[in-house]
CSV table of C-alpha atoms in Angstrom, one decimal:
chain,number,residue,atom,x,y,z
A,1,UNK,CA,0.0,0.0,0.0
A,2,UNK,CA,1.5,3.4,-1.1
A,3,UNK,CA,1.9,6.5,1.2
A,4,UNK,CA,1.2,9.5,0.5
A,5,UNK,CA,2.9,13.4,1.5
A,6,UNK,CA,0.3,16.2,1.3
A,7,UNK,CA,1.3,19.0,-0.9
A,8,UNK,CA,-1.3,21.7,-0.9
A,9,UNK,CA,-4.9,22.2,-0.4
A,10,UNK,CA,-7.5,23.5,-2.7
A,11,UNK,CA,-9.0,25.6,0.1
A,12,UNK,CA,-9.3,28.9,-2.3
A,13,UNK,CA,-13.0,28.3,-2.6
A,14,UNK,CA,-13.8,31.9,-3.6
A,15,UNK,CA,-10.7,31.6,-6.4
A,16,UNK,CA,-12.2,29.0,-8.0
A,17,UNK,CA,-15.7,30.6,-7.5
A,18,UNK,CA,-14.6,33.4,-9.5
A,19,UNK,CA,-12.1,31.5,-12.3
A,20,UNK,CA,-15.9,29.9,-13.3
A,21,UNK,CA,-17.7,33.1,-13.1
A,22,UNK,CA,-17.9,33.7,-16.9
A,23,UNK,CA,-18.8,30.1,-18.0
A,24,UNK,CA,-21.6,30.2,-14.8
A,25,UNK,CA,-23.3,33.4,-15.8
A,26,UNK,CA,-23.2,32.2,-19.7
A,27,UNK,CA,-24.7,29.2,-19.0
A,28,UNK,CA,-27.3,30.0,-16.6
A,29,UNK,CA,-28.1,33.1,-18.9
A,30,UNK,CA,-28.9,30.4,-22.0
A,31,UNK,CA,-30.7,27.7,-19.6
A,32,UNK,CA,-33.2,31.0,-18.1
A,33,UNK,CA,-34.3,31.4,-21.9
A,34,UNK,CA,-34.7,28.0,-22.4
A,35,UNK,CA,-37.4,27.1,-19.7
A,36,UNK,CA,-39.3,30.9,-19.6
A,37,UNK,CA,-42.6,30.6,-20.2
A,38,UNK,CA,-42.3,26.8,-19.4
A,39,UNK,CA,-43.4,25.2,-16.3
A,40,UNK,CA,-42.3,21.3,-16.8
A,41,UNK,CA,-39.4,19.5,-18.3
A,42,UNK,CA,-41.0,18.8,-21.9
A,43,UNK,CA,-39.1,17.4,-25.2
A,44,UNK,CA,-38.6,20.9,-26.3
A,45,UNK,CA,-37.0,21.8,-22.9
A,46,UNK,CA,-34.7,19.2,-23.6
A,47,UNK,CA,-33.7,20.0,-26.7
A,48,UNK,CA,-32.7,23.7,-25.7
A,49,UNK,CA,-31.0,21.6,-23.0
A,50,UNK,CA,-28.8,19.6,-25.6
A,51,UNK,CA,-27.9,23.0,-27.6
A,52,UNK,CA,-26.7,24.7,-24.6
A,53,UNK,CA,-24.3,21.9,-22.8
A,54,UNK,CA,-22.8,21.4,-26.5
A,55,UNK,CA,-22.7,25.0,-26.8
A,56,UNK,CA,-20.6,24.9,-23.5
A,57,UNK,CA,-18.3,22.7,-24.8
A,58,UNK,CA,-19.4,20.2,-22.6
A,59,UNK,CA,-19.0,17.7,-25.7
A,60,UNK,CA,-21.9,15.7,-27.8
A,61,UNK,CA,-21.2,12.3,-25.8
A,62,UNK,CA,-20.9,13.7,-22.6
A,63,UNK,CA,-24.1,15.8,-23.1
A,64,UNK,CA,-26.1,13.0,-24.4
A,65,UNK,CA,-25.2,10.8,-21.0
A,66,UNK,CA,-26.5,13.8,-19.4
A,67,UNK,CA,-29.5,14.2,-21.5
A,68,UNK,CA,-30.6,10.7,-21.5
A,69,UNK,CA,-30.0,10.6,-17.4
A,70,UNK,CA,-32.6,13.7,-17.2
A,71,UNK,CA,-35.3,12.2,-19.7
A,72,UNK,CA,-35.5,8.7,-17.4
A,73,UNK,CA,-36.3,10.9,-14.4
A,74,UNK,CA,-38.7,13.0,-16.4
A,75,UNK,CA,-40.1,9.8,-17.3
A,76,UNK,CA,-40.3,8.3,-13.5
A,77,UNK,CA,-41.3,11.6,-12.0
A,78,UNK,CA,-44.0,12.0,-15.0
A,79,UNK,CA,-44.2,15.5,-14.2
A,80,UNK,CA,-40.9,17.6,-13.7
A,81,UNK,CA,-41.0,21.5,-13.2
A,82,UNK,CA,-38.4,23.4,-14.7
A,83,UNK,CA,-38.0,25.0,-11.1
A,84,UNK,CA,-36.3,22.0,-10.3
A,85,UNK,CA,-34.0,21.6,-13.5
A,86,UNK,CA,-30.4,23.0,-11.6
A,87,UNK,CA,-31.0,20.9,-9.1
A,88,UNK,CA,-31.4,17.9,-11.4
A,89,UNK,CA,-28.6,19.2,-13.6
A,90,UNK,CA,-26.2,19.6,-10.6
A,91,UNK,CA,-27.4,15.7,-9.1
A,92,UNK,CA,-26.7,13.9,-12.5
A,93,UNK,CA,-23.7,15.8,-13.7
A,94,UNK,CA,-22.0,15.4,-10.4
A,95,UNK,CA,-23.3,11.2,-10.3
A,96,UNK,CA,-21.6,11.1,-13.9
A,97,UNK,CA,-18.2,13.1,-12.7
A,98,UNK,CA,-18.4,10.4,-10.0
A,99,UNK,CA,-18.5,7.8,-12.4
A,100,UNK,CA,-14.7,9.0,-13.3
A,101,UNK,CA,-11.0,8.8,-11.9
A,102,UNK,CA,-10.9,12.6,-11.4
A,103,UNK,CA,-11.0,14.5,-8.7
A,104,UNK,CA,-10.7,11.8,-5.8
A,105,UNK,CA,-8.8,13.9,-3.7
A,106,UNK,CA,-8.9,17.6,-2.4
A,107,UNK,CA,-5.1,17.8,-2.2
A,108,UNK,CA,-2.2,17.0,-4.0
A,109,UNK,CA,-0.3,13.5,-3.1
A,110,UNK,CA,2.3,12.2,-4.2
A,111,UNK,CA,3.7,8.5,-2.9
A,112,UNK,CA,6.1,9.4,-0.2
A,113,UNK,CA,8.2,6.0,-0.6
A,114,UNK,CA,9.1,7.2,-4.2
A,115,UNK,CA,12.2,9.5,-4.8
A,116,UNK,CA,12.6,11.1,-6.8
A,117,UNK,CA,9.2,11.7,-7.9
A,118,UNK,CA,9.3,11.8,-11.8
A,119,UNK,CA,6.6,14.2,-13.8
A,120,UNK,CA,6.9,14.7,-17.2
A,121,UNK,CA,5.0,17.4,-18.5
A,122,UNK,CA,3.4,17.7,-22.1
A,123,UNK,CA,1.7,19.9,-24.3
A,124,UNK,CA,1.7,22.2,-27.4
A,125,UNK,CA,2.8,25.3,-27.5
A,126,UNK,CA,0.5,28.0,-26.0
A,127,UNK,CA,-1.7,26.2,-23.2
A,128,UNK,CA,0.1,27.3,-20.3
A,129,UNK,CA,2.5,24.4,-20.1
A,130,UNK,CA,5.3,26.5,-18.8
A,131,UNK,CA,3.5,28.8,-16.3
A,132,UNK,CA,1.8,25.1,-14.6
A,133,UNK,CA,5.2,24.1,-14.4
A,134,UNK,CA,6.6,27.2,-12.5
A,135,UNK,CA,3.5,26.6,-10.3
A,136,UNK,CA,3.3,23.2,-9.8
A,137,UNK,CA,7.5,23.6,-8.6
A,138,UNK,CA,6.4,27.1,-6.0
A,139,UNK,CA,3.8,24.9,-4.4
A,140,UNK,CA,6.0,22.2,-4.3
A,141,UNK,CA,8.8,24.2,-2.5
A,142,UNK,CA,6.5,26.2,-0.6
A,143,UNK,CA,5.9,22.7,1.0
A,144,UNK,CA,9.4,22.1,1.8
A,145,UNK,CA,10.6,20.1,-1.0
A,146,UNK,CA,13.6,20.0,-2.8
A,147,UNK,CA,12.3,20.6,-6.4
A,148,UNK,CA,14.9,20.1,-9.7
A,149,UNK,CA,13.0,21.3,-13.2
A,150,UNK,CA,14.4,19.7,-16.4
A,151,UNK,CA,14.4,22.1,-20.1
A,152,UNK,CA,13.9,19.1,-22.0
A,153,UNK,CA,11.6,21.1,-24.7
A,154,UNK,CA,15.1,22.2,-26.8
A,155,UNK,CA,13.4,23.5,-30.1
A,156,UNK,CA,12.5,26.6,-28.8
A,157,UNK,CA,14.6,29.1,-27.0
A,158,UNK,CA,12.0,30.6,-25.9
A,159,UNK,CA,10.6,27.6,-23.9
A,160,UNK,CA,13.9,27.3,-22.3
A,161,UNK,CA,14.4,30.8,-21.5
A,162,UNK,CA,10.4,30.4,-19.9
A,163,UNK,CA,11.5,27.6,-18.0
A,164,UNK,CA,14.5,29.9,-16.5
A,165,UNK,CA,12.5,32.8,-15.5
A,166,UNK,CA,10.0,30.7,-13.1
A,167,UNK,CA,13.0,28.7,-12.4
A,168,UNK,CA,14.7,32.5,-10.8
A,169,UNK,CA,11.2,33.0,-9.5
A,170,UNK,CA,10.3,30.0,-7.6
A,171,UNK,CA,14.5,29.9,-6.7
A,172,UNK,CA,14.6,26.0,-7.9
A,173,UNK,CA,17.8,24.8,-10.2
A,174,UNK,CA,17.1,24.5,-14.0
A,175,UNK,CA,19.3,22.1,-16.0
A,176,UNK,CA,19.2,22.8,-19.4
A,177,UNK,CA,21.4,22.4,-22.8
A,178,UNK,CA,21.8,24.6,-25.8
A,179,UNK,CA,18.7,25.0,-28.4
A,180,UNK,CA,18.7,21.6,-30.2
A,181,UNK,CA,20.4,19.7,-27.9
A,182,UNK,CA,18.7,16.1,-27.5
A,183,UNK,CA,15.7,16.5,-25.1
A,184,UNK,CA,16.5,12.3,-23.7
A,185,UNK,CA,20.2,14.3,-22.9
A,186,UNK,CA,18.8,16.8,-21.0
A,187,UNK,CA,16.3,14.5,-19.0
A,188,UNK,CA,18.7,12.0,-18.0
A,189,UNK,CA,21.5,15.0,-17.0
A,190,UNK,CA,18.2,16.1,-14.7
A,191,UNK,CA,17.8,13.0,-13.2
A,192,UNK,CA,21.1,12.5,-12.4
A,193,UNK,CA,21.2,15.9,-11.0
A,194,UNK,CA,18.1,15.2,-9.0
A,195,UNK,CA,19.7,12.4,-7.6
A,196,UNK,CA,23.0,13.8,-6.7
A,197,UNK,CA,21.3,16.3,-4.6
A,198,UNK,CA,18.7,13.8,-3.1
A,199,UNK,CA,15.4,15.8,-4.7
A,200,UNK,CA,12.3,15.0,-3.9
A,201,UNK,CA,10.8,15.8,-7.4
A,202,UNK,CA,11.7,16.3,-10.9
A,203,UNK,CA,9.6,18.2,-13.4
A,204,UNK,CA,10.7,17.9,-17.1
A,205,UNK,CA,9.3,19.9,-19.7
A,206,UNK,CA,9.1,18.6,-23.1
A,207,UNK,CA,8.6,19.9,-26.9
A,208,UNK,CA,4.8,21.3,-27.6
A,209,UNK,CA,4.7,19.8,-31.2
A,210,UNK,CA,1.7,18.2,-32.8
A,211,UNK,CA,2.5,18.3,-36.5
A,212,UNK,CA,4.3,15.1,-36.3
A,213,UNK,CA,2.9,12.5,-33.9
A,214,UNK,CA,5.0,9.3,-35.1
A,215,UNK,CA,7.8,12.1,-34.3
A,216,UNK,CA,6.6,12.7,-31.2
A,217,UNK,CA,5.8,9.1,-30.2
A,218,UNK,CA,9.4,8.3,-30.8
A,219,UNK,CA,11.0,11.4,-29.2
A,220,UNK,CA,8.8,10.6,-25.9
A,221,UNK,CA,9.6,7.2,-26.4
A,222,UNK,CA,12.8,7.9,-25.8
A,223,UNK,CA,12.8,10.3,-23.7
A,224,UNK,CA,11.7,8.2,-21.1
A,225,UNK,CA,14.1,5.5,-21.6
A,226,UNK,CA,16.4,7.3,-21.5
A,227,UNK,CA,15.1,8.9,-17.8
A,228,UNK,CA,14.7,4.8,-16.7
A,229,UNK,CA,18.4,4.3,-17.0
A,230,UNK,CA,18.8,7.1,-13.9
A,231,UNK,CA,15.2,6.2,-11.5
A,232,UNK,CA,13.7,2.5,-13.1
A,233,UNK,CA,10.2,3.2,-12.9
A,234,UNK,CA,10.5,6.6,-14.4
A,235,UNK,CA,8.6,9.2,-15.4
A,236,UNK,CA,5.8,8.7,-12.8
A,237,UNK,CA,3.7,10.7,-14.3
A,238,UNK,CA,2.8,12.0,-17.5
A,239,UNK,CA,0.6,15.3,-17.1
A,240,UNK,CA,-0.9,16.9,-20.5
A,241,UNK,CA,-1.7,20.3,-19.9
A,242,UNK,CA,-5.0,21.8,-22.2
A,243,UNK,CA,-6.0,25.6,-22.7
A,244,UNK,CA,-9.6,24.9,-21.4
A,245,UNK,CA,-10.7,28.2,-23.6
A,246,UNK,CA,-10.0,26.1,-27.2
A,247,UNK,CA,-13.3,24.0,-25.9
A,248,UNK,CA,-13.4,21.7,-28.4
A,249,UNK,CA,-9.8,22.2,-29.9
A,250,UNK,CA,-8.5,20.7,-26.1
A,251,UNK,CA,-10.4,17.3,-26.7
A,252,UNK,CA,-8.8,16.9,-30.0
A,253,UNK,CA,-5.5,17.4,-28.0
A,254,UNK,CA,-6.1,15.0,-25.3
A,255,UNK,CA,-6.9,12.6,-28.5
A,256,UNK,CA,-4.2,12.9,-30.4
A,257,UNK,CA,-1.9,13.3,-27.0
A,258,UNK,CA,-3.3,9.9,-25.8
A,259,UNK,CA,-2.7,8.5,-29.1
A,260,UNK,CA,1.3,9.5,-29.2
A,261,UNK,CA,2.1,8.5,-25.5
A,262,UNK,CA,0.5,7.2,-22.4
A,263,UNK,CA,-0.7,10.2,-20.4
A,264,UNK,CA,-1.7,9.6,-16.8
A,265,UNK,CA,-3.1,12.8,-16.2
A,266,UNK,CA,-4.4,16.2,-17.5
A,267,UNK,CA,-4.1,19.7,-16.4
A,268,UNK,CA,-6.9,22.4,-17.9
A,269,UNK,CA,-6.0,25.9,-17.7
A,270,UNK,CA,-7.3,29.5,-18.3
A,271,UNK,CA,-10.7,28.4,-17.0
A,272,UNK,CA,-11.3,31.8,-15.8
A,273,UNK,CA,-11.0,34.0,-18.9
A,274,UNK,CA,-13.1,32.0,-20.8
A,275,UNK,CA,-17.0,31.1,-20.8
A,276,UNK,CA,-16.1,27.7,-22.1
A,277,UNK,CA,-15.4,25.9,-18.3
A,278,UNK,CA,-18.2,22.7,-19.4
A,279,UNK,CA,-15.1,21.2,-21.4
A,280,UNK,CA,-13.6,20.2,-18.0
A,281,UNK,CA,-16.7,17.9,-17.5
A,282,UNK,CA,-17.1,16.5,-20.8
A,283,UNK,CA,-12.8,16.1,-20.6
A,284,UNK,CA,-13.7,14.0,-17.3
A,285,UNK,CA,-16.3,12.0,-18.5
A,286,UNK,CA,-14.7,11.1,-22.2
A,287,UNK,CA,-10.9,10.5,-21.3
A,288,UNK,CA,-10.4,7.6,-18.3
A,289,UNK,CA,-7.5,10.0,-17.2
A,290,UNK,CA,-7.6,12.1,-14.0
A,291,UNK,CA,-8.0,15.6,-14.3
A,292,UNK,CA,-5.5,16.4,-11.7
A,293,UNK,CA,-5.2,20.0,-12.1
A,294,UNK,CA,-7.5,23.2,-12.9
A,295,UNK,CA,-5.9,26.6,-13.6
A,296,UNK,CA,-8.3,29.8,-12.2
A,297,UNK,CA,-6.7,32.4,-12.4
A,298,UNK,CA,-3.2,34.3,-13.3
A,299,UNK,CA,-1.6,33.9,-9.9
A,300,UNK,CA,1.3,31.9,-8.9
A,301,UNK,CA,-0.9,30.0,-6.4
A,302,UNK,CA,-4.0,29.8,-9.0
A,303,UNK,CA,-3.1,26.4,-10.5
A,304,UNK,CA,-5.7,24.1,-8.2
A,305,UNK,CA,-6.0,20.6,-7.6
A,306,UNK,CA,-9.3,19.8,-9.0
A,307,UNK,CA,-11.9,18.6,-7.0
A,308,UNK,CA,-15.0,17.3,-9.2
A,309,UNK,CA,-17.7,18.0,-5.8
A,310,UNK,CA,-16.3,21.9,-5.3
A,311,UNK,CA,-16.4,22.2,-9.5
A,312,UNK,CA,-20.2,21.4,-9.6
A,313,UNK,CA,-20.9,23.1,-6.2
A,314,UNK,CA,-18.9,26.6,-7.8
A,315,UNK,CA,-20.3,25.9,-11.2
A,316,UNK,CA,-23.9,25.5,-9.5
A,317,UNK,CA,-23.4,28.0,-6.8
């Protein structure tokens, strides 16, 4: 049986409150037109139901589940009044967000007899995949660990120069190479580094490119390898990081992500500038990944650990 270290709480409520403020109000806005003039749950009701959790990027399959759930307690109850349609909404999306790995746990754990701890961070360019890093390493030095970041995305200056400004700001070490240097070179000069100074976690970054993904299979491929040669089981964790404001664009991410290397778990950020926050349930429901993470806001402590119950009860709220 593993053990697990706390990291950091999701206590900022009233953060994540506000981060779904704009997809809450657009929502709510489209469902109020839907039902006026309407006193029960009828076919048509449903329908303007459909269009809006689609329009919310909430995804067709996902919305269908939804939509069928609501039509077979229409069907029991007989008689449903659209007065009770939030409620309803809130009960069957939270039994379906239930139904998934994400969101078990309120805080961050990671297995305290493993050490290093190995994440491996992908991405394309563009989703925030840089800034979660810098935030994932404050909150994990802010909790007293010995945190060692890895530049292993080497196509880009710019990502390693990124990389180096939240490495200054958070005060972690950085080891990087030159702009096309082997990204497998880089992550196993990190882990060896890591080791060396007894770390408690590594976070490697890794190239944001799509174009290719039998290119990007292979690089990933052996990129961890590579890492296994320095810590066996190695990387721990593979975290894919989506701009939750591309709606629909981040499930075709996660698709073709999944598809090029195993990801065991998903970050969504820039939730709050964006009315488009449904795509976190429908990214819940349709990938059997956890989402882990939720970003809320532009703060260095605004990357939260996502917690399905406070979602619905914020989204609902």
């Amino acid at each position: 049986m593993s053990f697990f270290k706390r990291i950091f709480s999701s206590e900022k409520k009233e953060t994540l409150d506000k981060g779904l403020e704009k997809t809450k109000t657009s929502f709510f806005s489209k469902l109020t037109k839907a039902v006026a003039g309407k006193s029960k749950v009828d076919d048509e009701v449903l329908d303007n139901l459909e269009e809006i959790l689609v329009g919310s990027d909430v995804g067709v399959n996902t919305t269908l589940k939804i939509i069928t759930r609501i039509e077979k307690r229409v069907a029991e109850d007989k008689y449903l009044g659209t007065s009770e349609l939030n409620q309803i909404l809130r009960e069957e999306i939270s039994a379906l967000l239930s139904e998934t790995k994400s969101g078990e746990a309120t805080e961050f754990s990671i297995p305290s007899t493993t050490k290093p701890y190995v994440l491996m961070v992908v991405g394309v360019n563009g989703v925030g995949k840089t800034t979660t890093i810098g935030k994932l390493a404050y909150q994990f030095k802010k909790s007293g660990f010995k945190v060692v970041l890895g530049a292993a995305d080497t196509f880009r200056a710019a990502a390693i120069d990124q990389l180096q400004i939240w490495a200054d700001r958070v005060d972690v070490p950085l080891i990087k190479q030159q702009m096309g240097s082997d990204p497998a070179s880089v992550a196993f000069d990190t882990l060896q580094s890591a080791v060396s100074q007894n770390a408690d976690i590594v976070i490697i970054d890794t190239a944001g490119r799509l174009h290719n993904k039998i290119g990007l299979m292979n690089e990933l491929t052996k990129v961890k390898r590579v890492m296994q040669k320095v810590v066996g089981e190695a990387p721990h964790d593979v975290l894919l990081v989506l701009d939750g404001s591309t709606g629909q664009n981040a499930f075709e991410q996660a698709k073709q992500f999944t598809v090029a290397t195993e990801v065991t778990s998903l970050a969504v950020t820039k939730l709050d500038g964006t009315a488009k926050g449904g795509v976190v349930i429908g990214i819940s429901d349709q990938f059997q990944i956890p989402v882990k993470y939720i970003g809320v806001g532009e703060g260095i402590e605004d990357l939260q650990v996502f917690n399905k119950y406070e979602f619905v009860d914020s989204f609902f709220k």
